Amino acid sequence: MNTAARHDPEMSRPQLYGGFGGFARPPYSQPTAYGAAPIDVGKASGFFARTQRQRLNVVPICQCFLLPWLLFCAVFAAVSFELHFTSPGLCWAVVGLALLAVALTAGCAAIGAWRKYRSAGAGNYSAFGVDAGAAHPPTWVTFLALSFLAAWVLAVVLGNMNFWTNMQPYYDYHNLNSHTSINPARMRGQEFMDAGRVLFTNNSVLDLRRSIGFRNLDTYCVAPITIRSEDQGTLLSLESYDFWAVGLDCCQTHAADFHCGEFDNPQARQGLRLLRDDQRQFFRLAVQQAEATYSIKADHPLFFYWVSDAGAEVQTFRDDGYRYFLIGMLVHFAWQLLCVTLAIFAFAKLGHFELGMGSLPSAVNSRSARVTSME
């Protein structure tokens, strides 16, 4: 007999000998002292048994941190910027490919979980009558699939919000024409159907005496743009008021108190076209109300926001769009970092608690092997 094996403290314990001949006890019950009843593993040690801490793999951690963030940035950019405006079909094709990547990752996670379920259920755990595969710990692939799905949903929602709020108006204004030296007394609205930004003549002003508001949940405020006479400084009455300054909730319904935009800025001579179709019909109703109230005529009214620098206002839309995109990238970066950090702690915690049935048979078999070698 081997001397090292003879003095091994674990090998000297009587529990390792399953009876006559030194054969190990079968793995379906835990060895006990002489005369004691066998103890069922599932009852004695519970479903989970404390084991040695497992080492976390750095590669999947980095993948779960970077890949969802990169997918979020790609989809967020595709939905937010020019691709969505010039080629909507291609934009949504990119979004669909990203969703396909999410689905493939989720499929890999599901297949991996099913294989673990099948392999664990057919292994040594079945000797104890416990379905060990139903309780296997989550993996980084599962975490990656959930992170991909969350990143995709957030990118689509936030990208659409950024596009319709900021980038869509910016691209629209750049695709419309700019006109200068517009004289409201001599020119008609039909001549400037493609106008996005207009510069009126120096003697163009707002006729606040003929402003009015139309109420429909919000108050739609309008004021005609007219000409001030150079000699007397009075406001001229026009044959047709086709150019109107507009605003939302900045006037009374039946009073001439228009205070929208830069109405009190003497340097304001420019107009930024109203682009929202859902508001245009209500501003037209306000113009019709002004026609009936002040006995004026508006053959083809065009609506503008009264500003001093229309170009700077257009650039504001672009700057806001890029700023919200950058904020979204940084916030999602921090969010993903937080999620990965919490997942690391969670998986490290799970590393202390593995299925006890998985370690016991191997331990018994190894001890049985040492008994055999000792003989």
GROMACS .gro file of C-alpha atoms in nm:
model
  375
    1MET     CA    1   0.000   0.000   0.000
    2ASN     CA    2   0.121   0.348  -0.079
    3THR     CA    3   0.269   0.525   0.225
    4ALA     CA    4   0.138   0.870   0.118
    5ALA     CA    5  -0.207   0.732   0.076
    6ARG     CA    6  -0.184   0.553   0.413
    7HIS     CA    7  -0.115   0.882   0.597
    8ASP     CA    8  -0.362   1.093   0.397
    9PRO     CA    9  -0.602   1.242   0.658
   10GLU     CA   10  -0.894   1.227   0.419
   11MET     CA   11  -0.822   0.867   0.325
   12SER     CA   12  -0.806   0.769   0.693
   13ARG     CA   13  -1.172   0.869   0.749
   14PRO     CA   14  -1.398   0.561   0.784
   15GLN     CA   15  -1.678   0.725   0.586
   16LEU     CA   16  -1.493   0.668   0.261
   17TYR     CA   17  -1.514   0.293   0.293
   18GLY     CA   18  -1.848   0.167   0.179
   19GLY     CA   19  -1.832  -0.168   0.353
   20PHE     CA   20  -1.642  -0.490   0.300
   21GLY     CA   21  -1.370  -0.480   0.041
   22GLY     CA   22  -1.317  -0.103   0.058
   23PHE     CA   23  -1.558  -0.014  -0.224
   24ALA     CA   24  -1.695   0.338  -0.229
   25ARG     CA   25  -2.057   0.400  -0.159
   26PRO     CA   26  -2.284   0.473  -0.455
   27PRO     CA   27  -2.319   0.843  -0.546
   28TYR     CA   28  -2.692   0.860  -0.483
   29SER     CA   29  -2.644   0.907  -0.109
   30GLN     CA   30  -2.392   1.096   0.098
   31PRO     CA   31  -2.152   0.876   0.306
   32THR     CA   32  -2.222   0.882   0.677
   33ALA     CA   33  -2.078   0.740   0.994
   34TYR     CA   34  -2.123   0.375   1.082
   35GLY     CA   35  -2.477   0.295   1.187
   36ALA     CA   36  -2.627   0.623   1.062
   37ALA     CA   37  -2.894   0.646   0.795
   38PRO     CA   38  -2.790   0.777   0.453
   39ILE     CA   39  -2.854   1.150   0.406
   40ASP     CA   40  -3.016   1.274   0.090
   41VAL     CA   41  -2.804   1.544  -0.069
   42GLY     CA   42  -3.097   1.755  -0.175
   43LYS     CA   43  -3.224   1.761   0.182
   44ALA     CA   44  -2.899   1.793   0.365
   45SER     CA   45  -2.716   2.060   0.171
   46GLY     CA   46  -3.008   2.230   0.002
   47PHE     CA   47  -3.035   2.306  -0.363
   48PHE     CA   48  -2.724   2.520  -0.365
   49ALA     CA   49  -2.393   2.443  -0.200
   50ARG     CA   50  -2.109   2.683  -0.140
   51THR     CA   51  -1.818   2.630  -0.376
   52GLN     CA   52  -1.501   2.807  -0.477
   53ARG     CA   53  -1.536   3.149  -0.641
   54GLN     CA   54  -1.513   3.132  -1.018
   55ARG     CA   55  -1.288   3.363  -1.220
   56LEU     CA   56  -1.474   3.608  -1.444
   57ASN     CA   57  -1.366   3.627  -1.807
   58VAL     CA   58  -1.257   3.973  -1.919
   59VAL     CA   59  -1.334   3.920  -2.289
   60PRO     CA   60  -1.713   3.877  -2.260
   61ILE     CA   61  -1.724   4.161  -2.007
   62CYS     CA   62  -1.567   4.399  -2.261
   63GLN     CA   63  -1.795   4.268  -2.534
   64CYS     CA   64  -2.106   4.320  -2.322
   65PHE     CA   65  -1.990   4.672  -2.244
   66LEU     CA   66  -1.885   4.792  -2.590
   67LEU     CA   67  -2.106   4.606  -2.838
   68PRO     CA   68  -2.446   4.729  -2.709
   69TRP     CA   69  -2.313   5.084  -2.688
   70LEU     CA   70  -2.180   5.068  -3.046
   71LEU     CA   71  -2.513   4.928  -3.167
   72PHE     CA   72  -2.696   5.210  -2.985
   73CYS     CA   73  -2.472   5.475  -3.143
   74ALA     CA   74  -2.511   5.328  -3.494
   75VAL     CA   75  -2.891   5.302  -3.480
   76PHE     CA   76  -2.923   5.637  -3.301
   77ALA     CA   77  -2.717   5.807  -3.574
   78ALA     CA   78  -2.902   5.634  -3.859
   79VAL     CA   79  -3.244   5.740  -3.727
   80SER     CA   80  -3.141   6.091  -3.618
   81PHE     CA   81  -2.953   6.232  -3.914
   82GLU     CA   82  -2.950   6.280  -4.290
   83LEU     CA   83  -2.992   5.915  -4.386
   84HIS     CA   84  -3.341   5.923  -4.234
   85PHE     CA   85  -3.424   6.236  -4.436
   86THR     CA   86  -3.278   6.147  -4.775
   87SER     CA   87  -3.325   5.767  -4.777
   88PRO     CA   88  -3.587   5.655  -4.525
   89GLY     CA   89  -3.597   5.305  -4.673
   90LEU     CA   90  -3.222   5.257  -4.632
   91CYS     CA   91  -3.242   5.401  -4.282
   92TRP     CA   92  -3.502   5.148  -4.171
   93ALA     CA   93  -3.310   4.872  -4.347
   94VAL     CA   94  -3.013   4.952  -4.121
   95VAL     CA   95  -3.246   4.949  -3.822
   96GLY     CA   96  -3.382   4.612  -3.936
   97LEU     CA   97  -3.033   4.466  -3.969
   98ALA     CA   98  -2.956   4.581  -3.618
   99LEU     CA   99  -3.274   4.412  -3.497
  100LEU     CA  100  -3.164   4.096  -3.678
  101ALA     CA  101  -2.837   4.107  -3.485
  102VAL     CA  102  -3.037   4.139  -3.165
  103ALA     CA  103  -3.251   3.840  -3.263
  104LEU     CA  104  -2.946   3.628  -3.350
  105THR     CA  105  -2.785   3.707  -3.017
  106ALA     CA  106  -3.106   3.619  -2.835
  107GLY     CA  107  -3.125   3.295  -3.034
  108CYS     CA  108  -2.769   3.203  -2.936
  109ALA     CA  109  -2.853   3.271  -2.572
  110ALA     CA  110  -3.166   3.055  -2.596
  111ILE     CA  111  -2.979   2.770  -2.768
  112GLY     CA  112  -2.703   2.783  -2.509
  113ALA     CA  113  -2.955   2.775  -2.225
  114TRP     CA  114  -3.137   2.481  -2.384
  115ARG     CA  115  -2.815   2.286  -2.431
  116LYS     CA  116  -2.722   2.345  -2.069
  117TYR     CA  117  -3.067   2.230  -1.968
  118ARG     CA  118  -3.039   1.913  -2.170
  119SER     CA  119  -2.681   1.830  -2.076
  120ALA     CA  120  -2.731   1.906  -1.708
  121GLY     CA  121  -3.055   1.710  -1.696
  122ALA     CA  122  -2.886   1.404  -1.847
  123GLY     CA  123  -2.577   1.417  -1.625
  124ASN     CA  124  -2.499   1.308  -1.271
  125TYR     CA  125  -2.766   1.535  -1.125
  126SER     CA  126  -3.040   1.304  -1.247
  127ALA     CA  127  -2.921   1.040  -0.998
  128PHE     CA  128  -3.066   1.257  -0.720
  129GLY     CA  129  -3.400   1.307  -0.890
  130VAL     CA  130  -3.343   1.681  -0.931
  131ASP     CA  131  -3.371   1.867  -1.262
  132ALA     CA  132  -3.047   2.061  -1.231
  133GLY     CA  133  -3.069   2.216  -1.579
  134ALA     CA  134  -3.371   2.423  -1.480
  135ALA     CA  135  -3.162   2.629  -1.239
  136HIS     CA  136  -2.840   2.694  -1.424
  137PRO     CA  137  -2.699   3.045  -1.369
  138PRO     CA  138  -2.735   3.312  -1.639
  139THR     CA  139  -2.448   3.372  -1.881
  140TRP     CA  140  -2.291   3.674  -2.047
  141VAL     CA  141  -2.461   3.578  -2.373
  142THR     CA  142  -2.798   3.625  -2.207
  143PHE     CA  143  -2.685   3.959  -2.067
  144LEU     CA  144  -2.558   4.063  -2.410
  145ALA     CA  145  -2.891   3.977  -2.574
  146LEU     CA  146  -3.086   4.181  -2.319
  147SER     CA  147  -2.843   4.472  -2.355
  148PHE     CA  148  -2.874   4.460  -2.735
  149LEU     CA  149  -3.253   4.470  -2.713
  150ALA     CA  150  -3.255   4.762  -2.470
  151ALA     CA  151  -3.000   4.954  -2.681
  152TRP     CA  152  -3.200   4.897  -3.000
  153VAL     CA  153  -3.529   5.015  -2.849
  154LEU     CA  154  -3.373   5.323  -2.690
  155ALA     CA  155  -3.189   5.415  -3.010
  156VAL     CA  156  -3.504   5.395  -3.224
  157VAL     CA  157  -3.720   5.593  -2.981
  158LEU     CA  158  -3.465   5.863  -2.900
  159GLY     CA  159  -3.348   5.884  -3.262
  160ASN     CA  160  -3.701   5.950  -3.386
  161MET     CA  161  -3.754   6.215  -3.121
  162ASN     CA  162  -3.429   6.388  -3.214
  163PHE     CA  163  -3.501   6.367  -3.585
  164TRP     CA  164  -3.854   6.506  -3.583
  165THR     CA  165  -3.779   6.773  -3.324
  166ASN     CA  166  -3.445   6.906  -3.448
  167MET     CA  167  -3.296   6.754  -3.760
  168GLN     CA  168  -3.610   6.734  -3.976
  169PRO     CA  169  -3.674   7.113  -3.955
  170TYR     CA  170  -3.305   7.179  -4.020
  171TYR     CA  171  -3.303   6.969  -4.338
  172ASP     CA  172  -3.636   7.115  -4.451
  173TYR     CA  173  -3.514   7.471  -4.420
  174HIS     CA  174  -3.198   7.388  -4.613
  175ASN     CA  175  -3.399   7.230  -4.892
  176LEU     CA  176  -3.629   7.532  -4.924
  177ASN     CA  177  -3.520   7.853  -5.096
  178SER     CA  178  -3.412   8.177  -4.934
  179HIS     CA  179  -3.551   8.508  -5.067
  180THR     CA  180  -3.439   8.862  -4.996
  181SER     CA  181  -3.584   9.213  -5.035
  182ILE     CA  182  -3.944   9.100  -4.995
  183ASN     CA  183  -4.185   9.392  -5.014
  184PRO     CA  184  -4.521   9.293  -4.863
  185ALA     CA  185  -4.697   9.580  -5.043
  186ARG     CA  186  -4.592   9.477  -5.394
  187MET     CA  187  -4.541   9.100  -5.378
  188ARG     CA  188  -4.789   8.819  -5.336
  189GLY     CA  189  -4.772   8.497  -5.146
  190GLN     CA  190  -4.803   8.282  -5.462
  191GLU     CA  191  -4.458   8.402  -5.567
  192PHE     CA  192  -4.285   8.248  -5.267
  193MET     CA  193  -4.438   7.905  -5.224
  194ASP     CA  194  -4.090   7.752  -5.190
  195ALA     CA  195  -3.964   8.005  -4.935
  196GLY     CA  196  -3.800   7.875  -4.621
  197ARG     CA  197  -3.623   8.191  -4.511
  198VAL     CA  198  -3.711   8.542  -4.624
  199LEU     CA  199  -3.558   8.884  -4.571
  200PHE     CA  200  -3.807   9.169  -4.588
  201THR     CA  201  -3.732   9.527  -4.683
  202ASN     CA  202  -3.603   9.766  -4.419
  203ASN     CA  203  -3.938   9.943  -4.383
  204SER     CA  204  -4.129   9.618  -4.320
  205VAL     CA  205  -4.289   9.594  -3.976
  206LEU     CA  206  -4.561   9.406  -3.792
  207ASP     CA  207  -4.906   9.561  -3.787
  208LEU     CA  208  -4.986   9.481  -3.426
  209ARG     CA  209  -5.317   9.670  -3.448
  210ARG     CA  210  -5.457   9.394  -3.669
  211SER     CA  211  -5.326   9.096  -3.474
  212ILE     CA  212  -5.563   8.834  -3.339
  213GLY     CA  213  -5.568   8.484  -3.190
  214PHE     CA  214  -5.769   8.171  -3.258
  215ARG     CA  215  -5.831   7.933  -2.969
  216ASN     CA  216  -5.829   7.553  -3.011
  217LEU     CA  217  -5.668   7.405  -2.700
  218ASP     CA  218  -5.370   7.632  -2.782
  219THR     CA  219  -5.398   7.993  -2.894
  220TYR     CA  220  -5.282   8.045  -3.254
  221CYS     CA  221  -5.164   8.405  -3.287
  222VAL     CA  222  -5.121   8.596  -3.614
  223ALA     CA  223  -5.014   8.949  -3.706
  224PRO     CA  224  -4.986   9.088  -4.064
  225ILE     CA  225  -4.653   9.209  -4.201
  226THR     CA  226  -4.690   9.549  -4.365
  227ILE     CA  227  -4.493   9.855  -4.477
  228ARG     CA  228  -4.420  10.174  -4.289
  229SER     CA  229  -4.428  10.489  -4.503
  230GLU     CA  230  -4.092  10.660  -4.525
  231ASP     CA  231  -4.220  11.017  -4.510
  232GLN     CA  232  -4.487  11.001  -4.239
  233GLY     CA  233  -4.391  10.679  -4.062
  234THR     CA  234  -4.744  10.544  -4.064
  235LEU     CA  235  -4.845  10.188  -4.142
  236LEU     CA  236  -4.981  10.147  -4.492
  237SER     CA  237  -5.297   9.954  -4.566
  238LEU     CA  238  -5.233   9.677  -4.816
  239GLU     CA  239  -5.454   9.541  -5.087
  240SER     CA  240  -5.384   9.186  -4.971
  241TYR     CA  241  -5.205   9.080  -4.655
  242ASP     CA  242  -5.022   8.767  -4.771
  243PHE     CA  243  -4.737   8.764  -4.517
  244TRP     CA  244  -4.814   8.692  -4.154
  245ALA     CA  245  -4.607   8.652  -3.839
  246VAL     CA  246  -4.727   8.369  -3.619
  247GLY     CA  247  -4.677   8.230  -3.272
  248LEU     CA  248  -4.834   7.991  -3.024
  249ASP     CA  249  -4.992   8.100  -2.694
  250CYS     CA  250  -4.850   8.451  -2.711
  251CYS     CA  251  -5.162   8.668  -2.751
  252GLN     CA  252  -5.520   8.710  -2.635
  253THR     CA  253  -5.803   8.556  -2.830
  254HIS     CA  254  -5.997   8.871  -2.915
  255ALA     CA  255  -5.744   9.146  -2.850
  256ALA     CA  256  -5.459   9.302  -3.045
  257ASP     CA  257  -5.173   9.211  -2.811
  258PHE     CA  258  -4.940   9.004  -3.029
  259HIS     CA  259  -4.610   8.943  -2.846
  260CYS     CA  260  -4.464   8.644  -3.028
  261GLY     CA  261  -4.103   8.603  -3.131
  262GLU     CA  262  -3.902   8.922  -3.167
  263PHE     CA  263  -4.208   9.143  -3.213
  264ASP     CA  264  -4.048   9.430  -3.017
  265ASN     CA  265  -3.705   9.411  -3.182
  266PRO     CA  266  -3.663   9.699  -3.430
  267GLN     CA  267  -3.382   9.504  -3.603
  268ALA     CA  268  -3.606   9.208  -3.683
  269ARG     CA  269  -3.674   9.195  -4.058
  270GLN     CA  270  -3.658   8.823  -4.135
  271GLY     CA  271  -3.905   8.541  -4.141
  272LEU     CA  272  -3.865   8.167  -4.082
  273ARG     CA  273  -4.134   7.965  -4.258
  274LEU     CA  274  -4.389   7.767  -4.056
  275LEU     CA  275  -4.339   7.402  -4.150
  276ARG     CA  276  -4.585   7.215  -3.934
  277ASP     CA  277  -4.886   7.109  -4.137
  278ASP     CA  278  -5.092   7.025  -3.830
  279GLN     CA  279  -5.076   7.391  -3.717
  280ARG     CA  280  -5.116   7.561  -4.051
  281GLN     CA  281  -5.493   7.511  -4.075
  282PHE     CA  282  -5.548   7.676  -3.737
  283PHE     CA  283  -5.337   7.977  -3.834
  284ARG     CA  284  -5.549   8.008  -4.148
  285LEU     CA  285  -5.859   8.013  -3.932
  286ALA     CA  286  -5.698   8.292  -3.729
  287VAL     CA  287  -5.632   8.486  -4.052
  288GLN     CA  288  -5.993   8.440  -4.159
  289GLN     CA  289  -6.099   8.570  -3.820
  290ALA     CA  290  -5.874   8.874  -3.868
  291GLU     CA  291  -6.022   8.933  -4.215
  292ALA     CA  292  -6.372   8.939  -4.070
  293THR     CA  293  -6.273   9.150  -3.768
  294TYR     CA  294  -6.060   9.418  -3.940
  295SER     CA  295  -6.223   9.408  -4.287
  296ILE     CA  296  -5.899   9.317  -4.463
  297LYS     CA  297  -5.812   9.067  -4.734
  298ALA     CA  298  -5.558   8.784  -4.746
  299ASP     CA  299  -5.559   8.600  -5.080
  300HIS     CA  300  -5.278   8.356  -5.015
  301PRO     CA  301  -5.136   8.390  -4.663
  302LEU     CA  302  -4.788   8.260  -4.583
  303PHE     CA  303  -4.682   8.215  -4.223
  304PHE     CA  304  -4.343   8.302  -4.075
  305TYR     CA  305  -4.177   8.328  -3.737
  306TRP     CA  306  -4.061   8.688  -3.697
  307VAL     CA  307  -3.686   8.685  -3.617
  308SER     CA  308  -3.379   8.901  -3.658
  309ASP     CA  309  -3.149   8.625  -3.792
  310ALA     CA  310  -3.322   8.336  -3.965
  311GLY     CA  311  -2.993   8.165  -4.048
  312ALA     CA  312  -2.893   8.152  -3.682
  313GLU     CA  313  -3.232   8.005  -3.594
  314VAL     CA  314  -3.183   7.728  -3.851
  315GLN     CA  315  -2.838   7.650  -3.712
  316THR     CA  316  -2.995   7.620  -3.368
  317PHE     CA  317  -3.191   7.317  -3.487
  318ARG     CA  318  -2.873   7.149  -3.607
  319ASP     CA  319  -2.679   7.233  -3.292
  320ASP     CA  320  -2.959   7.099  -3.073
  321GLY     CA  321  -2.972   6.779  -3.277
  322TYR     CA  322  -2.599   6.713  -3.244
  323ARG     CA  323  -2.602   6.809  -2.878
  324TYR     CA  324  -2.885   6.568  -2.795
  325PHE     CA  325  -2.708   6.295  -2.993
  326LEU     CA  326  -2.388   6.347  -2.793
  327ILE     CA  327  -2.582   6.351  -2.466
  328GLY     CA  328  -2.757   6.029  -2.565
  329MET     CA  329  -2.425   5.860  -2.643
  330LEU     CA  330  -2.271   5.963  -2.310
  331VAL     CA  331  -2.579   5.870  -2.107
  332HIS     CA  332  -2.603   5.528  -2.267
  333PHE     CA  333  -2.229   5.478  -2.217
  334ALA     CA  334  -2.271   5.544  -1.846
  335TRP     CA  335  -2.585   5.330  -1.832
  336GLN     CA  336  -2.413   5.033  -1.999
  337LEU     CA  337  -2.114   5.070  -1.772
  338LEU     CA  338  -2.344   5.061  -1.472
  339CYS     CA  339  -2.529   4.753  -1.601
  340VAL     CA  340  -2.206   4.564  -1.670
  341THR     CA  341  -2.070   4.654  -1.328
  342LEU     CA  342  -2.386   4.527  -1.159
  343ALA     CA  343  -2.373   4.213  -1.372
  344ILE     CA  344  -2.013   4.149  -1.267
  345PHE     CA  345  -2.108   4.168  -0.901
  346ALA     CA  346  -2.413   3.950  -0.963
  347PHE     CA  347  -2.215   3.683  -1.150
  348ALA     CA  348  -1.941   3.696  -0.887
  349LYS     CA  349  -2.207   3.634  -0.624
  350LEU     CA  350  -2.342   3.343  -0.823
  351GLY     CA  351  -1.988   3.207  -0.840
  352HIS     CA  352  -2.008   3.134  -0.466
  353PHE     CA  353  -2.324   2.928  -0.507
  354GLU     CA  354  -2.323   2.648  -0.758
  355LEU     CA  355  -2.540   2.337  -0.770
  356GLY     CA  356  -2.414   2.112  -0.491
  357MET     CA  357  -2.510   1.794  -0.680
  358GLY     CA  358  -2.258   1.884  -0.946
  359SER     CA  359  -1.959   1.880  -0.713
  360LEU     CA  360  -2.046   1.590  -0.487
  361PRO     CA  361  -2.032   1.299  -0.737
  362SER     CA  362  -1.699   1.416  -0.871
  363ALA     CA  363  -1.563   1.439  -0.519
  364VAL     CA  364  -1.685   1.090  -0.433
  365ASN     CA  365  -1.547   0.947  -0.755
  366SER     CA  366  -1.208   1.107  -0.696
  367ARG     CA  367  -1.194   0.964  -0.346
  368SER     CA  368  -1.297   0.624  -0.476
  369ALA     CA  369  -1.017   0.640  -0.728
  370ARG     CA  370  -0.771   0.710  -0.449
  371VAL     CA  371  -0.905   0.411  -0.257
  372THR     CA  372  -0.856   0.192  -0.565
  373SER     CA  373  -0.503   0.316  -0.617
  374MET     CA  374  -0.427   0.250  -0.255
  375GLU     CA  375  -0.520  -0.111  -0.304
   0.00000   0.00000   0.00000
